[in-house]
Coordinates of C-alpha atoms and ligand atoms in Angstrom, one line a residue:
L84 CA 28.8 -8.7 -40.6
T85 CA 26.1 -8.5 -43.6
L86 CA 24.2 -11.5 -41.4
A87 CA 24.2 -9.4 -38.2
I88 CA 23.1 -6.6 -40.1
A89 CA 20.5 -8.4 -41.5
G90 CA 19.5 -9.8 -37.8
F91 CA 19.2 -6.3 -36.3
A92 CA 16.9 -5.5 -39.1
V93 CA 14.6 -8.4 -38.3
L94 CA 14.9 -7.5 -35.0
I95 CA 13.2 -4.0 -35.2
R96 CA 11.0 -4.9 -37.5
T97 CA 9.3 -7.6 -35.4
T98 CA 9.2 -4.9 -32.7
E99 CA 7.5 -2.3 -35.1
T100 CA 5.2 -4.8 -36.4
G101 CA 4.0 -4.9 -32.7
G102 CA 5.5 -8.5 -32.3
S103 CA 6.3 -7.3 -28.6
L104 CA 3.0 -5.9 -28.1
K105 CA 1.0 -8.7 -29.5
Y106 CA 3.0 -11.2 -27.3
V107 CA 2.2 -9.1 -24.3
F108 CA -1.4 -8.7 -25.1
I109 CA -1.8 -12.6 -25.9
T110 CA 0.6 -13.7 -22.9
R111 CA -1.5 -11.5 -20.5
C112 CA -4.9 -12.5 -21.6
K113 CA -4.1 -16.3 -21.3
E114 CA -2.8 -15.7 -17.9
Y115 CA -6.0 -14.0 -17.1
L116 CA -8.1 -16.9 -18.6
E117 CA -6.2 -19.6 -16.8
T118 CA -7.5 -18.4 -13.8
H119 CA -10.6 -16.9 -14.4
D120 CA -13.1 -19.9 -15.2
E121 CA -16.1 -17.6 -15.5
V122 CA -14.8 -15.3 -17.9
R123 CA -13.0 -18.7 -20.0
V124 CA -15.9 -19.8 -22.2
G125 CA -16.2 -18.3 -25.5
I126 CA -13.4 -15.8 -25.3
D127 CA -10.3 -16.4 -27.9
C128 CA -7.2 -14.3 -27.2
N129 CA -6.4 -14.2 -30.7
E130 CA -10.1 -12.5 -31.5
V131 CA -9.9 -10.0 -28.9
W132 CA -6.2 -9.1 -30.3
D133 CA -7.4 -8.5 -33.6
A134 CA -10.3 -6.5 -32.2
F135 CA -7.8 -4.3 -30.3
Q136 CA -5.5 -3.9 -33.0
S137 CA -8.1 -2.9 -35.8
S138 CA -9.3 -0.1 -33.3
F139 CA -6.1 1.7 -34.2
V140 CA -3.8 0.3 -36.5
A141 CA -3.3 2.5 -40.0
K142 CA -4.9 5.7 -38.2
D143 CA -3.7 8.8 -37.3
P144 CA -2.7 8.5 -33.7
C145 CA -4.3 11.3 -32.8
K146 CA -7.4 10.6 -34.3
I147 CA -8.6 7.5 -32.1
S148 CA -12.4 8.1 -31.0
V149 CA -13.7 6.5 -28.0
E150 CA -15.8 5.0 -30.2
A151 CA -13.1 2.9 -32.4
Y152 CA -13.4 0.3 -29.5
D153 CA -16.7 -0.8 -29.4
G154 CA -16.0 -3.8 -31.3
L155 CA -13.6 -4.8 -29.0
M156 CA -15.7 -4.6 -26.1
N157 CA -17.9 -6.7 -27.6
T158 CA -15.4 -9.0 -28.1
A159 CA -14.1 -9.3 -24.5
K160 CA -17.6 -9.0 -22.9
Q161 CA -17.5 -10.0 -18.9
K162 CA -20.0 -9.5 -16.4
V163 CA -18.7 -8.3 -12.9
P164 CA -21.1 -8.8 -9.7
C165 CA -22.8 -6.5 -8.1
N166 CA -21.4 -5.2 -5.0
E167 CA -18.2 -5.5 -6.0
M168 CA -17.0 -2.5 -8.2
V169 CA -14.2 -0.4 -7.0
F170 CA -13.4 2.9 -8.8
W171 CA -10.6 5.0 -7.6
S172 CA -9.1 8.2 -8.7
K173 CA -5.4 8.9 -7.7
T174 CA -5.4 5.9 -5.3
K175 CA -4.5 3.5 -8.1
Q176 CA -2.0 1.6 -5.9
M177 CA -3.7 1.7 -2.8
A178 CA -7.1 0.5 -5.0
H179 CA -5.1 -2.4 -6.5
K180 CA -3.3 -3.9 -3.4
F181 CA -7.1 -3.9 -1.7
T182 CA -8.8 -6.1 -4.5
Q183 CA -5.9 -8.3 -4.9
A184 CA -6.3 -8.8 -1.5
K185 CA -9.8 -8.5 -1.0
K186 CA -11.1 -10.7 -3.6
C187 CA -14.8 -9.9 -3.2
F188 CA -13.9 -6.4 -5.2
M189 CA -13.0 -5.4 -8.4
T190 CA -11.6 -2.6 -10.4
L191 CA -11.6 -2.0 -14.4
E192 CA -8.0 -3.4 -14.0
D193 CA -9.3 -6.7 -12.5
T194 CA -11.3 -7.3 -15.7
L195 CA -9.9 -8.9 -18.5
L196 CA -9.2 -6.2 -20.9
G197 CA -7.9 -3.6 -17.6
F198 CA -6.0 -6.2 -16.7
I199 CA -4.2 -6.6 -20.1
M200 CA -3.7 -2.7 -21.0
D201 CA -2.7 -1.9 -17.6
G202 CA 0.8 0.0 -17.7
L203 CA 0.7 -0.5 -22.1
T204 CA 1.4 2.3 -24.4
W205 CA 0.6 1.8 -27.6
C206 CA -0.2 3.1 -30.8
G207 CA -0.4 2.6 -34.8
S208 CA 0.5 5.0 -37.7
Q209 CA -1.2 6.2 -41.1
D210 CA 1.7 5.1 -43.0
G211 CA 0.8 1.4 -42.6
N212 CA 0.1 -1.5 -40.2
D213 CA 2.7 -1.3 -37.9
T214 CA 2.1 -1.4 -34.2
Y215 CA 4.5 0.7 -31.9
T216 CA 4.7 1.1 -28.0
S217 CA 7.1 4.0 -28.1
G218 CA 7.1 7.5 -29.9
C219 CA 3.1 7.4 -29.3
P220 CA 1.5 10.7 -28.0
N221 CA 1.3 11.3 -24.3
W222 CA -1.8 11.1 -22.6
N223 CA -2.5 14.9 -23.0
T224 CA -0.5 15.3 -26.6
C225 CA -4.1 15.1 -28.0
E226 CA -6.9 14.0 -26.6
Q227 CA -8.1 11.3 -29.1
N228 CA -4.7 9.1 -28.6
P229 CA -5.5 5.7 -28.3
V230 CA -4.4 5.2 -24.7
R231 CA -6.7 8.0 -23.5
S232 CA -9.6 6.9 -25.9
F233 CA -9.0 3.1 -24.9
W234 CA -9.4 3.8 -20.9
S235 CA -12.4 6.3 -21.4
R236 CA -14.2 3.5 -23.3
A237 CA -13.3 0.5 -21.1
S238 CA -14.1 2.9 -18.1
A239 CA -17.9 4.1 -19.8
H240 CA -18.3 0.2 -20.2
F241 CA -17.5 -0.7 -16.7
A242 CA -19.4 1.9 -15.1
E243 CA -22.4 1.2 -17.2
S244 CA -22.5 -2.2 -16.2
A245 CA -22.1 -1.2 -12.0
C246 CA -24.7 -2.3 -9.7
G247 CA -25.8 -2.5 -6.4
N248 CA -23.3 -0.4 -3.8
V249 CA -20.3 0.8 -5.8
T250 CA -17.3 2.1 -3.5
A251 CA -15.3 5.0 -5.1
M252 CA -11.2 5.0 -3.4
L253 CA -10.5 8.6 -3.4
N254 CA -7.1 10.4 -2.2
G255 CA -7.5 12.3 1.0
S256 CA -4.1 13.0 1.3
I257 CA -4.1 16.0 -2.2
D258 CA -6.2 19.1 -2.2
K259 CA -8.9 18.0 -4.6
P260 CA -9.9 14.4 -4.0
F261 CA -12.5 14.8 -6.5
S262 CA -11.6 16.3 -9.8
A263 CA -14.4 16.4 -12.4
K264 CA -12.0 16.1 -15.1
S265 CA -10.7 12.8 -14.3
I266 CA -11.9 9.7 -16.1
F267 CA -13.7 9.0 -12.8
G268 CA -15.5 12.3 -12.9
S269 CA -16.0 13.1 -16.1
V270 CA -16.7 9.3 -17.6
E271 CA -17.7 7.1 -14.9
I272 CA -19.8 9.1 -12.6
K273 CA -22.1 10.0 -16.0
K274 CA -22.5 6.1 -16.9
F275 CA -23.7 5.2 -13.5
N276 CA -27.4 3.7 -14.0
P277 CA -29.5 5.2 -11.1
M278 CA -31.7 1.9 -12.2
K279 CA -29.0 -0.5 -11.4
I280 CA -26.9 1.2 -8.4
N281 CA -28.2 1.7 -5.2
Y282 CA -25.4 3.5 -3.0
V283 CA -22.1 5.1 -4.2
N284 CA -19.9 4.6 -1.2
V285 CA -16.8 7.1 -0.9
V286 CA -13.9 5.9 0.6
L287 CA -11.5 8.9 1.5
I288 CA -8.1 7.6 2.1
G289 CA -5.2 9.3 4.2
R290 CA -2.6 9.4 6.4
E291 CA -1.6 10.4 9.5
N292 CA -1.5 14.1 10.6
Y293 CA -2.8 15.3 6.8
P294 CA -6.2 16.8 7.1
M295 CA -8.5 14.8 5.4
S296 CA -12.5 15.5 5.3
C297 CA -15.6 14.6 3.4
K298 CA -16.3 18.0 3.6
N299 CA -13.7 18.9 1.4
D300 CA -15.4 21.0 -1.3
S301 CA -14.6 18.6 -4.4
L302 CA -16.4 16.1 -2.4
Q303 CA -19.1 18.3 -1.7
E304 CA -19.1 19.1 -5.6
L305 CA -19.5 15.2 -5.9
E306 CA -22.2 14.9 -3.8
K307 CA -24.4 17.4 -5.3
T308 CA -23.6 15.8 -8.4
L309 CA -24.9 12.0 -6.9
I310 CA -27.1 12.8 -4.4
P311 CA -30.5 13.2 -6.6
K312 CA -29.9 9.9 -7.9
F313 CA -28.2 7.8 -5.6
K314 CA -27.8 7.1 -2.2
Y315 CA -24.1 8.3 -1.1
T316 CA -22.1 7.7 2.0
C317 CA -18.5 9.2 2.4
T318 CA -16.1 7.6 4.9
T319 CA -12.8 8.6 6.2
V320 CA -10.3 5.7 6.9
L321 CA -6.3 6.0 7.6
L322 CA -3.7 4.0 5.0
S323 CA -2.2 2.1 7.7
T324 CA -5.4 0.8 9.0
I325 CA -6.1 -0.6 5.8
L326 CA -3.0 -1.8 5.1
K327 CA -3.4 -3.6 8.6
C328 CA -7.0 -4.5 7.0
L329 CA -5.3 -6.2 4.0
E330 CA -3.5 -9.2 6.0
D331 CA -6.2 -9.7 8.3
P332 CA -7.6 -13.3 7.7
Q333 CA -10.5 -12.6 9.9
K334 CA -11.6 -9.8 6.8
P335 CA -11.1 -12.1 3.9
C336 CA -13.8 -9.7 1.7
G337 CA -13.2 -6.2 3.4
P338 CA -14.4 -4.4 4.0
C339 CA -11.8 -2.2 5.9
W340 CA -13.2 1.0 6.9
D341 CA -16.1 -0.1 8.8
Ligands
APR483 N1 -1.3 11.4 -18.2 C1 -0.8 10.0 -18.2 N2 -1.8 9.3 -18.0 C2 -2.8 9.5 -17.2 C3 -3.3 11.0 -16.8 C4 -1.8 11.9 -17.6 N3 -2.2 13.3 -17.6 N4 -4.5 11.2 -16.4 C5 -4.8 9.8 -15.9 N5 -3.8 9.0 -16.8 C6 -4.1 7.4 -16.6 C7 -2.7 6.8 -15.8 O1 -2.9 5.5 -16.2 C8 -3.4 7.1 -14.4 O2 -2.8 5.9 -13.6 O3 -5.2 7.3 -16.2 C9 -4.9 6.6 -14.7 C10 -6.1 7.2 -13.9 O4 -6.1 8.4 -13.6 P1 -6.2 9.2 -12.1 O5 -6.3 10.7 -12.2 O6 -5.4 8.8 -10.9 O7 -8.0 8.6 -11.8 P2 -8.8 8.9 -12.8 O8 -9.0 9.6 -14.2 O9 -9.7 9.3 -12.0 O10 -9.2 7.3 -13.5 C11 -9.3 6.2 -12.7 O11 -10.6 5.0 -14.4 O12 -9.0 3.4 -14.9 C12 -10.4 3.7 -14.7 O13 -12.2 2.3 -13.2 C13 -10.5 2.9 -13.0 O14 -12.2 4.3 -11.3 C14 -10.6 4.5 -12.3 C15 -10.6 5.6 -12.9

């Protein structure tokens, strides 16, 4: 019994010290590097982990600033080719299905850091160096939580580096496809560089029998924000059309809305 209790204590401790988070982080990092020769050079997954965890360990999990991840961004620098960047809002699943099938496009979650952190929750505590994956603040518990600040920082970095023509996949099956409060609206479009970006191409994805239009109020608001600095297009496309296109070998590189 003593042994069993001792074993149990060790198990909890491993999780509490971030054993599982570190394991997932390093495993995903290595998996990404194995399949992406172009980013492999100069990146050490243990160094990336160290930079990541130093952003939030031993700190109040409601006081993690966006800037806390600056060091991490420098450790995991990655160049994304012009014309390939896809931004999205309320279309996560579709955008990722699309970039998985059409390798000439990339979302933030197709970059090293986005790939590692996608779907994870993490935080530290002021009382020690442990890393937690549960009991952490939610997205809206406090603004400066480790997860929200990470995505704001990573999204800002991704958007700053965007060049050429960028694609934004928005959801045509909801009343407000564009929200100024979303990460796309509050972080990414503000970081778009007019010196580097030519077109912002909005693709509004909708379902049959649901009225969608580029004239939607929220899209007019987006257009007004973008138009002084960028060329802008907006195209509506049915989800079924994109799904068919994903399997079309004649269109290895998309796009699926021409
Ligand atoms: N609670 C929990 N998670 C949230 C919340 C919330 N209230 N709001 C946003 N998120 C997280 C979730 O992980 C969600 O899948 O952000 C993701 C995107 O939220 P959306 O509202 O769908 O989109 P948006 O806020 O515009 O962010 C998407 O940011 O991740 C980058 O480059 C990416 O262009 C993309 C944009």
